[in-house]
Coordinates of C-alpha atoms in Angstrom, one line a residue:
Chain B
M17 CA -6.2 22.9 -45.5
T18 CA -9.8 22.1 -45.2
P19 CA -12.1 24.9 -44.3
R20 CA -13.0 25.3 -40.7
Q21 CA -16.0 23.2 -39.7
P22 CA -17.6 24.9 -36.8
G23 CA -19.5 21.7 -35.8
R24 CA -16.3 19.6 -35.5
M25 CA -14.5 22.3 -33.6
T26 CA -17.4 22.4 -31.1
A27 CA -17.2 18.7 -30.6
R28 CA -13.5 18.9 -30.1
A29 CA -13.8 21.7 -27.6
A30 CA -16.5 19.7 -25.7
L31 CA -14.2 16.7 -25.6
A32 CA -11.3 18.8 -24.3
G33 CA -13.6 20.1 -21.6
L34 CA -14.7 16.6 -20.7
A35 CA -11.1 15.4 -20.5
A36 CA -10.2 18.3 -18.3
A37 CA -13.1 17.6 -16.0
L38 CA -12.3 13.9 -15.7
P39 CA -8.5 13.6 -15.9
A40 CA -8.5 10.4 -13.8
V41 CA -10.9 8.6 -16.1
A42 CA -8.9 9.6 -19.2
C43 CA -5.6 8.2 -17.8
L44 CA -7.3 5.1 -16.6
A45 CA -8.4 4.0 -20.1
Q46 CA -4.8 4.3 -21.2
Q47 CA -3.5 2.5 -18.2
D48 CA -5.3 -0.8 -18.2
G49 CA -7.8 -0.6 -21.0
R50 CA -10.4 -2.5 -19.1
Q51 CA -13.6 -3.0 -21.1
D52 CA -16.1 -3.5 -18.3
G53 CA -15.7 0.0 -16.8
R54 CA -14.3 -1.0 -13.5
L55 CA -11.3 1.0 -12.4
S56 CA -8.8 0.3 -9.7
G57 CA -8.0 3.1 -7.2
S58 CA -4.6 3.5 -8.9
A59 CA -6.4 4.8 -12.0
F60 CA -7.4 7.9 -10.1
M61 CA -3.9 8.7 -8.8
S62 CA -1.3 11.1 -10.1
A63 CA 1.4 9.7 -12.4
E64 CA 4.0 10.2 -9.7
T65 CA 2.1 8.1 -7.2
R66 CA 1.5 5.4 -9.8
E67 CA 5.2 5.4 -10.5
M68 CA 6.0 5.1 -6.8
Q69 CA 3.7 2.0 -6.6
A70 CA 5.2 0.4 -9.6
D71 CA 8.9 0.7 -8.5
D72 CA 9.7 -1.8 -5.8
A73 CA 12.7 0.4 -4.7
A74 CA 10.4 3.4 -4.2
N75 CA 7.2 1.7 -2.9
P76 CA 7.3 2.2 0.9
G77 CA 5.0 -0.8 1.2
M78 CA 7.9 -3.0 0.3
L79 CA 9.5 -2.1 3.7
S80 CA 6.6 -3.8 5.3
V81 CA 6.8 -6.7 2.9
L82 CA 10.5 -7.2 3.9
D83 CA 9.4 -7.3 7.6
G84 CA 6.7 -9.9 6.6
E85 CA 9.3 -12.0 4.9
A86 CA 11.4 -12.1 8.1
L87 CA 8.3 -12.9 10.2
W88 CA 7.3 -15.7 7.8
S89 CA 10.4 -17.8 8.9
R90 CA 10.5 -16.7 12.6
K91 CA 9.6 -19.5 15.0
E92 CA 6.7 -18.4 17.2
G93 CA 4.6 -19.4 20.2
A94 CA 4.4 -22.5 22.3
A95 CA 4.8 -24.8 19.3
G96 CA 8.0 -23.1 18.3
R97 CA 6.9 -23.2 14.7
A98 CA 7.2 -20.6 11.9
C99 CA 4.8 -20.0 9.1
A100 CA 7.4 -21.5 6.8
D101 CA 7.5 -24.8 8.7
C102 CA 4.0 -25.7 7.5
H103 CA 3.6 -23.5 4.3
S104 CA 7.3 -23.6 3.2
D105 CA 8.0 -21.2 0.4
A106 CA 5.4 -18.5 0.3
A107 CA 6.1 -17.8 -3.3
T108 CA 4.4 -21.1 -4.2
S109 CA 2.2 -21.9 -1.2
M110 CA 0.7 -18.4 -0.9
R111 CA 0.3 -17.7 -4.6
G112 CA -3.2 -16.5 -5.2
V113 CA -4.3 -16.9 -1.6
A114 CA -4.8 -13.2 -0.7
A115 CA -6.9 -12.9 -3.9
R116 CA -9.6 -15.2 -2.6
F117 CA -10.0 -13.7 0.9
P118 CA -12.2 -13.1 2.8
A119 CA -12.8 -16.9 2.7
F120 CA -15.3 -19.2 4.4
D121 CA -14.1 -20.7 7.6
A122 CA -16.0 -23.9 8.3
A123 CA -15.2 -24.0 12.0
R124 CA -16.7 -20.5 12.5
N125 CA -19.4 -20.9 9.9
A126 CA -18.5 -17.4 8.7
P127 CA -16.1 -15.6 6.4
V128 CA -12.7 -14.5 7.8
N129 CA -10.4 -12.0 6.3
L130 CA -6.7 -12.6 5.7
D131 CA -5.6 -10.9 9.0
Q132 CA -8.1 -13.0 10.9
R133 CA -6.8 -16.1 9.1
I134 CA -3.2 -15.3 10.1
N135 CA -4.2 -14.9 13.7
I136 CA -6.2 -18.2 13.7
C137 CA -3.1 -19.9 12.4
R138 CA -1.1 -18.3 15.2
A139 CA -3.6 -19.4 17.9
E140 CA -4.2 -22.9 16.6
K141 CA -1.0 -24.0 14.9
Q142 CA 1.7 -21.9 16.6
G143 CA 0.2 -21.5 20.1
A144 CA 1.0 -17.8 20.0
A145 CA -0.9 -14.7 21.0
P146 CA -2.7 -13.0 18.2
F147 CA -1.2 -9.9 16.6
A148 CA -3.2 -6.7 17.4
W149 CA -5.3 -5.2 14.7
E150 CA -3.3 -2.8 12.6
S151 CA -0.1 -3.8 14.3
P152 CA 3.0 -3.5 12.1
E153 CA 3.4 -7.3 12.4
I154 CA -0.1 -8.3 11.0
L155 CA 0.2 -5.7 8.3
A156 CA 3.7 -7.0 7.4
L157 CA 2.5 -10.6 7.2
S158 CA -0.6 -9.8 5.2
A159 CA 1.5 -7.6 2.9
Y160 CA 4.0 -10.4 2.3
V161 CA 1.2 -12.9 1.7
G162 CA -0.6 -10.4 -0.5
L163 CA 2.5 -9.7 -2.6
Q164 CA 2.4 -13.4 -3.7
S165 CA -0.9 -12.6 -5.4
R166 CA 0.3 -9.4 -7.1
G167 CA -0.7 -9.5 -10.8
L168 CA -3.2 -12.3 -10.3
P169 CA -7.0 -11.8 -10.7
I170 CA -9.2 -11.5 -7.6
T171 CA -11.2 -14.7 -7.0
A172 CA -12.9 -13.9 -3.7
G173 CA -16.6 -14.9 -3.3
E174 CA -16.6 -18.0 -5.5
D175 CA -17.4 -20.4 -2.6
P176 CA -21.2 -20.9 -2.6
R177 CA -21.3 -20.9 1.2
L178 CA -20.4 -17.2 1.1
A179 CA -23.6 -16.2 -0.8
P180 CA -25.6 -15.0 2.3
F181 CA -22.6 -13.1 3.6
I182 CA -22.0 -11.3 0.3
E183 CA -25.7 -10.3 0.3
R184 CA -25.4 -8.9 3.8
G185 CA -22.3 -7.0 2.6
R186 CA -24.2 -5.7 -0.4
G187 CA -26.9 -4.5 2.0
F188 CA -24.4 -2.6 4.1
Y189 CA -22.9 -1.0 1.0
S190 CA -26.3 0.4 0.0
L191 CA -27.3 1.4 3.5
R192 CA -27.5 5.1 4.2
Q193 CA -26.0 5.9 7.5
G194 CA -24.4 8.6 9.7
Q195 CA -25.3 12.3 10.1
L196 CA -24.6 12.9 6.4
D197 CA -27.0 10.1 5.5
L198 CA -24.8 8.6 2.9
A199 CA -24.3 5.0 1.7
C200 CA -21.0 3.7 0.3
A201 CA -22.9 3.5 -3.0
S202 CA -23.8 7.2 -2.9
C203 CA -20.2 8.1 -3.5
H204 CA -18.6 5.1 -5.1
D205 CA -21.3 4.0 -7.5
D206 CA -23.2 7.3 -8.2
N207 CA -20.4 9.9 -8.1
W208 CA -17.1 8.1 -8.7
G209 CA -14.6 10.2 -10.8
R210 CA -15.9 13.4 -9.4
L211 CA -14.1 15.4 -6.8
L212 CA -14.7 15.3 -3.0
G213 CA -12.7 18.3 -1.9
S214 CA -9.7 18.1 -4.1
S215 CA -9.6 14.2 -4.2
P216 CA -11.2 12.1 -6.9
I217 CA -13.7 9.6 -5.6
P218 CA -12.6 6.1 -6.7
Q219 CA -14.9 3.1 -7.4
A220 CA -13.9 1.4 -4.1
H221 CA -12.3 -1.7 -5.5
P222 CA -10.0 -3.1 -2.8
T223 CA -7.3 -4.3 -5.2
G224 CA -4.2 -3.5 -3.2
Y225 CA -4.6 -4.0 0.5
P226 CA -2.9 -3.7 2.8
I227 CA -1.9 -0.4 1.3
Y228 CA 0.8 2.2 2.0
R229 CA -1.3 5.4 2.3
L230 CA 0.6 8.6 1.9
E231 CA -1.9 10.4 4.2
W232 CA -1.3 7.9 6.9
Q233 CA 2.5 7.8 6.3
G234 CA 2.2 4.1 6.9
M235 CA 0.5 0.8 6.1
G236 CA -3.1 0.2 6.8
S237 CA -5.7 -2.5 6.3
L238 CA -9.0 -2.3 4.4
Q239 CA -10.8 -2.1 7.7
R240 CA -8.9 1.0 8.6
R241 CA -10.0 2.5 5.3
L242 CA -13.6 1.5 5.9
R243 CA -13.5 3.1 9.3
N244 CA -12.2 6.3 7.6
C245 CA -15.2 6.3 5.3
L246 CA -17.7 5.6 8.2
A247 CA -16.2 8.5 10.2
G248 CA -16.3 10.6 7.1
V249 CA -20.1 10.3 6.8
R250 CA -20.3 10.9 10.6
A251 CA -21.4 7.3 11.4
E252 CA -20.0 5.4 14.3
P253 CA -17.3 3.0 13.1
F254 CA -17.5 -0.6 14.3
A255 CA -14.8 -2.2 16.3
Y256 CA -12.0 -3.9 14.3
G257 CA -13.0 -7.4 13.3
A258 CA -16.7 -6.8 13.4
P259 CA -18.7 -9.2 11.2
E260 CA -20.1 -6.1 9.4
Y261 CA -16.7 -5.2 8.1
V262 CA -15.8 -8.7 7.0
E263 CA -19.1 -9.0 5.1
L264 CA -18.4 -5.6 3.5
E265 CA -14.8 -6.6 2.6
L266 CA -16.2 -9.8 1.1
F267 CA -18.8 -7.9 -0.9
L268 CA -16.2 -5.4 -2.2
M269 CA -13.8 -8.2 -3.1
T270 CA -16.6 -10.0 -4.9
R271 CA -17.5 -6.8 -6.7
A272 CA -13.9 -6.5 -7.8
H273 CA -13.8 -10.2 -8.9
G274 CA -11.4 -10.6 -11.8
M275 CA -9.6 -7.3 -11.3
V276 CA -5.8 -7.5 -10.8
M277 CA -4.2 -7.5 -7.3
E278 CA -1.7 -4.7 -6.7
T279 CA -0.6 -5.5 -3.1
P280 CA 1.3 -3.6 -1.6
A281 CA -0.5 -0.7 -3.3
V282 CA 0.3 3.0 -2.7
R283 CA -2.6 5.4 -2.3
P284 CA -2.6 9.1 -1.8
Chain H
M278 CA 18.3 -1.6 12.5
A279 CA 15.8 0.1 10.2
R280 CA 14.8 -1.5 6.9
T281 CA 16.2 0.1 3.8
L282 CA 15.6 -0.3 0.1
I283 CA 18.6 0.8 -2.0
N284 CA 18.6 0.6 -5.8
I285 CA 22.0 1.1 -7.5
P286 CA 22.9 -0.5 -10.8
K287 CA 25.3 -3.4 -10.0
Q288 CA 27.2 -3.0 -13.2
T289 CA 27.8 0.0 -15.3
R290 CA 30.3 1.7 -17.7
R291 CA 32.9 4.2 -16.7
G292 CA 31.6 7.8 -17.0
E293 CA 28.0 6.7 -16.9
V294 CA 25.6 8.8 -14.8
I295 CA 24.0 6.4 -12.4
E296 CA 20.9 6.9 -10.2
I297 CA 21.0 6.0 -6.6
K298 CA 17.5 5.5 -5.0
T299 CA 17.2 5.1 -1.3
L300 CA 14.3 4.5 1.1
I301 CA 14.5 3.9 4.8
A302 CA 11.9 3.0 7.4
H303 CA 11.7 5.8 10.0
P304 CA 8.8 7.5 11.7
M305 CA 10.2 11.1 11.2
E306 CA 8.5 12.3 14.3
T307 CA 8.2 16.1 13.8
G308 CA 8.2 17.2 17.4
F309 CA 5.0 19.1 16.9
R310 CA 2.5 16.2 17.4
P311 CA 0.6 16.3 20.7
L312 CA 0.2 13.0 22.6
A313 CA -2.9 11.9 24.5
N314 CA -1.6 13.7 27.7
G315 CA -1.1 17.0 25.9
S316 CA 2.7 16.9 25.8
L317 CA 4.5 16.9 22.5
A318 CA 6.1 13.8 21.1
P319 CA 9.8 14.5 21.1
R320 CA 11.3 15.2 17.7
D321 CA 13.0 12.2 16.2
I322 CA 13.9 12.6 12.6
I323 CA 16.7 11.5 10.3
N324 CA 18.6 14.8 9.9
R325 CA 21.3 13.7 7.5
L326 CA 22.0 11.4 4.7
V327 CA 25.5 11.0 3.4
C328 CA 26.7 9.0 0.4
T329 CA 30.3 8.1 -0.1
Y330 CA 31.8 6.4 -3.2
N331 CA 35.0 4.6 -2.3
G332 CA 35.3 6.8 0.8
E333 CA 34.8 10.1 -1.1
E334 CA 31.6 12.0 -0.3
V335 CA 29.5 12.4 -3.4
F336 CA 26.2 13.5 -1.9
R337 CA 24.9 14.9 1.3
A338 CA 21.4 16.0 2.3
D339 CA 20.1 17.7 5.5
L340 CA 16.5 16.6 6.3
F341 CA 13.9 18.6 8.2
P342 CA 10.7 17.9 10.2
A343 CA 8.4 18.5 7.2
I344 CA 9.8 15.5 5.4
T345 CA 7.6 12.4 5.3
A346 CA 8.0 9.2 7.3
N347 CA 10.0 6.6 5.5
P348 CA 11.9 9.2 3.5
Y349 CA 12.8 8.4 -0.1
V350 CA 15.8 10.2 -1.6
A351 CA 17.1 9.7 -5.1
F352 CA 20.2 11.3 -6.6
T353 CA 22.8 10.7 -9.3
T354 CA 26.5 10.4 -9.5
V355 CA 29.1 9.5 -12.1
A356 CA 30.4 6.0 -12.1
T357 CA 34.2 6.3 -11.9
E358 CA 35.6 3.0 -10.7
S359 CA 34.6 -0.3 -9.2
G360 CA 34.2 -0.3 -5.5
E361 CA 31.8 0.5 -2.7
I362 CA 29.0 3.0 -2.3
A363 CA 28.1 3.6 1.3
L364 CA 24.9 5.3 2.5
S365 CA 24.7 6.7 6.1
W366 CA 21.6 7.9 7.7
T367 CA 21.9 9.8 11.1
D368 CA 18.9 10.5 13.3
D369 CA 18.3 12.9 16.2
R370 CA 19.4 10.4 18.7
G371 CA 22.8 10.4 17.1
Q372 CA 22.5 6.9 15.8
T373 CA 24.0 6.3 12.4
Q374 CA 23.0 3.4 10.1
T375 CA 25.3 2.6 7.2
E376 CA 24.5 0.3 4.3
T377 CA 27.1 -0.5 1.6
V378 CA 26.5 -1.7 -1.9
A379 CA 29.2 -2.9 -4.3
I380 CA 29.4 -1.5 -7.8
K381 CA 31.3 -2.8 -10.8
V382 CA 32.5 -0.3 -13.4
E383 CA 34.0 -1.5 -16.7

């Protein structure tokens, strides 16, 4: 036995204290070992919730994915066409697609997110009425399309035409708003890993949307989550589909560029 | 018909302890949630899950209003012989949904 070295013991005690203060961070490093310091929301979850997400028989988001799979081949609208009639097998045609949304839409000269893209397809190709925001159908289809990108890196924001919209999203992210006068960045850049109430603040990388959120006991889109945050800082949320949300989604996806897609993710 | 996810090993050895994992889509309306007009949403939960193995009951659970939507229930049993594992969920409206899975025991 070497004699006790007070200096080393102090350092060890300090490390233990740090680990206790930042449990989420400690488990993240083990989990995906990223070098650039960016952490998915799943890194801040309990081991039980991570297990639930990883097991397709326990992940409740998979129920929505199954609904989406059925919708994919259901004939819809005046054209009587199903998604599968044009796109055939989603496993090949939709591979990596969700990872690059929101994408630039030339006809609208603006970015559209995946939900909007699905409804554009419904209106223009199927002659069907759009699905309502947050309806089980739109969440199911986007979860099913999203699943085809699971495990692939996020590639959103690479189109140069998106640059001005990304900048607007970045501006919104840093804009202090609401009665609490907080910007997204105040929590998710400056204070991530610390606790808000009893919940760790994640880095706000939208890696797994649409998600099954345990608090909601159901599926929800990134816009639903953004509305939550806006209401949380006592700001007035925009209506679903507002350009501000799409630009912010685009900025967040660009910020998470290269991170791995987890759709359908489970979040606490 | 509600969507279910059932995970049972398709093939196993006699005497082996197998895990049966079940998930069913259901709102599990507690009966305590007020609607916009102030009245309470009527209770509608799955109140019972029964698992039979070749007709013999091997697991039963009573469920209550505090249980989450889309309830996940996992349990174990001993693989005795090849046959059929049936899972039945019954809700407050008296409707029962049964799903069967074949299991091969060597």
